[in-house]
mmCIF file of C-alpha atoms in Angstrom:
data_model
loop_
_atom_site.group_PDB
_atom_site.id
_atom_site.type_symbol
_atom_site.label_atom_id
_atom_site.label_comp_id
_atom_site.label_asym_id
_atom_site.label_seq_id
_atom_site.Cartn_x
_atom_site.Cartn_y
_atom_site.Cartn_z
ATOM 1 C CA UNK A 1 -9.430 -6.632 8.892
ATOM 2 C CA UNK A 2 -9.317 -3.298 6.706
ATOM 3 C CA UNK A 3 -6.383 -1.282 5.487
ATOM 4 C CA UNK A 4 -4.468 0.735 7.629
ATOM 5 C CA UNK A 5 -4.090 4.280 6.880
ATOM 6 C CA UNK A 6 -0.126 4.757 6.950
ATOM 7 C CA UNK A 7 1.606 8.079 7.724
ATOM 8 C CA UNK A 8 5.041 9.369 8.816
ATOM 9 C CA UNK A 9 4.092 8.879 12.593
ATOM 10 C CA UNK A 10 3.077 5.271 12.153
ATOM 11 C CA UNK A 11 5.422 3.865 9.285
ATOM 12 C CA UNK A 12 8.127 2.740 11.465
ATOM 13 C CA UNK A 13 5.781 0.499 13.446
ATOM 14 C CA UNK A 14 3.138 -0.548 10.887
ATOM 15 C CA UNK A 15 5.777 -1.107 8.081
ATOM 16 C CA UNK A 16 9.497 -1.368 8.615
ATOM 17 C CA UNK A 17 8.918 -3.445 12.281
ATOM 18 C CA UNK A 18 5.848 -5.682 10.669
ATOM 19 C CA UNK A 19 6.261 -9.307 11.283
ATOM 20 C CA UNK A 20 4.212 -9.939 7.974
ATOM 21 C CA UNK A 21 4.467 -8.663 4.337
ATOM 22 C CA UNK A 22 2.932 -5.368 3.987
ATOM 23 C CA UNK A 23 1.088 -4.411 0.787
ATOM 24 C CA UNK A 24 1.080 -0.685 0.473
ATOM 25 C CA UNK A 25 -1.026 1.332 -1.701
ATOM 26 C CA UNK A 26 -0.144 4.914 -2.520
ATOM 27 C CA UNK A 27 -3.212 6.965 -3.604
ATOM 28 C CA UNK A 28 -5.129 10.291 -3.627
ATOM 29 C CA UNK A 29 -8.641 10.967 -3.465
ATOM 30 C CA UNK A 30 -8.505 12.722 -6.759
ATOM 31 C CA UNK A 31 -7.184 9.993 -8.631
ATOM 32 C CA UNK A 32 -9.796 7.816 -11.013
ATOM 33 C CA UNK A 33 -7.507 4.732 -11.194
ATOM 34 C CA UNK A 34 -7.025 4.956 -7.394
ATOM 35 C CA UNK A 35 -10.543 4.714 -6.854
ATOM 36 C CA UNK A 36 -10.842 1.532 -8.897
ATOM 37 C CA UNK A 37 -8.125 -0.121 -6.895
ATOM 38 C CA UNK A 38 -9.296 0.980 -3.394
ATOM 39 C CA UNK A 39 -12.094 -1.532 -3.248
ATOM 40 C CA UNK A 40 -10.020 -4.435 -4.386
ATOM 41 C CA UNK A 41 -6.996 -3.564 -1.746
ATOM 42 C CA UNK A 42 -9.841 -3.536 0.946
ATOM 43 C CA UNK A 43 -11.049 -6.636 -0.131
ATOM 44 C CA UNK A 44 -7.465 -8.161 0.051
ATOM 45 C CA UNK A 45 -7.207 -6.594 3.365
ATOM 46 C CA UNK A 46 -10.132 -8.562 4.886
ATOM 47 C CA UNK A 47 -9.396 -11.953 3.256
ATOM 48 C CA UNK A 48 -5.781 -11.971 3.690
ATOM 49 C CA UNK A 49 -4.627 -12.236 7.481
ATOM 50 C CA UNK A 50 -1.342 -13.420 6.670
ATOM 51 C CA UNK A 51 -0.461 -9.904 5.053
ATOM 52 C CA UNK A 52 -0.520 -6.279 6.376
ATOM 53 C CA UNK A 53 -2.370 -3.801 3.927
ATOM 54 C CA UNK A 54 -1.610 -0.164 4.091
ATOM 55 C CA UNK A 55 -2.723 3.172 2.361
ATOM 56 C CA UNK A 56 -0.719 5.997 1.798
ATOM 57 C CA UNK A 57 -2.580 9.216 0.711
ATOM 58 C CA UNK A 58 0.519 10.940 -1.491
ATOM 59 C CA UNK A 59 -1.270 14.319 -0.914
ATOM 60 C CA UNK A 60 -0.954 14.073 3.090
ATOM 61 C CA UNK A 61 2.401 12.202 3.118
ATOM 62 C CA UNK A 62 4.691 13.660 0.433
ATOM 63 C CA UNK A 63 7.753 12.515 2.026
ATOM 64 C CA UNK A 64 6.708 9.013 2.295
ATOM 65 C CA UNK A 65 5.988 9.020 -1.487
ATOM 66 C CA UNK A 66 9.336 10.724 -2.171
ATOM 67 C CA UNK A 67 11.061 8.050 -0.284
ATOM 68 C CA UNK A 68 9.694 5.529 -2.373
ATOM 69 C CA UNK A 69 10.152 7.636 -5.752
ATOM 70 C CA UNK A 70 6.253 7.227 -6.317
ATOM 71 C CA UNK A 71 6.082 9.268 -9.477
ATOM 72 C CA UNK A 72 2.575 8.167 -10.425
ATOM 73 C CA UNK A 73 -0.436 6.742 -8.661
ATOM 74 C CA UNK A 74 -1.782 4.544 -8.100
ATOM 75 C CA UNK A 75 1.472 2.650 -6.918
ATOM 76 C CA UNK A 76 1.328 -0.740 -5.137
ATOM 77 C CA UNK A 77 4.455 -1.779 -3.057
ATOM 78 C CA UNK A 78 5.393 -5.112 -1.436
ATOM 79 C CA UNK A 79 7.634 -5.089 1.607
ATOM 80 C CA UNK A 80 9.013 -7.835 3.527
ATOM 81 C CA UNK A 81 11.430 -7.544 6.335
ATOM 82 C CA UNK A 82 11.791 -3.697 5.710
ATOM 83 C CA UNK A 83 12.656 -3.761 2.380
ATOM 84 C CA UNK A 84 10.935 -3.462 -1.273
ATOM 85 C CA UNK A 85 10.525 -6.834 -2.824
ATOM 86 C CA UNK A 86 8.004 -5.807 -5.618
ATOM 87 C CA UNK A 87 6.566 -2.636 -6.839
ATOM 88 C CA UNK A 88 4.084 -1.927 -9.522
ATOM 89 C CA UNK A 89 2.241 1.367 -10.909
ATOM 90 C CA UNK A 90 -1.097 1.770 -12.268
ATOM 91 C CA UNK A 91 -4.514 0.154 -11.600
ATOM 92 C CA UNK A 92 -3.973 -3.697 -11.543
ATOM 93 C CA UNK A 93 -6.798 -6.693 -10.998
ATOM 94 C CA UNK A 94 -7.175 -8.374 -7.645
ATOM 95 C CA UNK A 95 -5.394 -11.632 -9.539
ATOM 96 C CA UNK A 96 -2.469 -9.060 -10.616
ATOM 97 C CA UNK A 97 -2.126 -7.455 -7.109
ATOM 98 C CA UNK A 98 -2.024 -10.921 -5.380
ATOM 99 C CA UNK A 99 0.549 -12.184 -7.676
ATOM 100 C CA UNK A 100 2.813 -9.465 -6.660
ATOM 101 C CA UNK A 101 2.378 -11.135 -3.052
#
């Protein structure tokens, strides 16, 4: 499965109501470090059926970025049962991202 584009209209259903842990990648197309993380996040989405992976474009969804207090991107957030359980800023290796889960 590939990463899901998350926005204001599907956030409740895809993230808050998810029965699986959710890895959220806050990114923007102009962000160099974000472009380094995207292939890793997509790879994790394909490999791990036990989690849901979502991408949130901060330019298109500033309200979601504000809701999570995202001040710099990329920011990765892990949510379980509608609550933040882990959060990290900056580009990370695949192992570092998997360790967050």
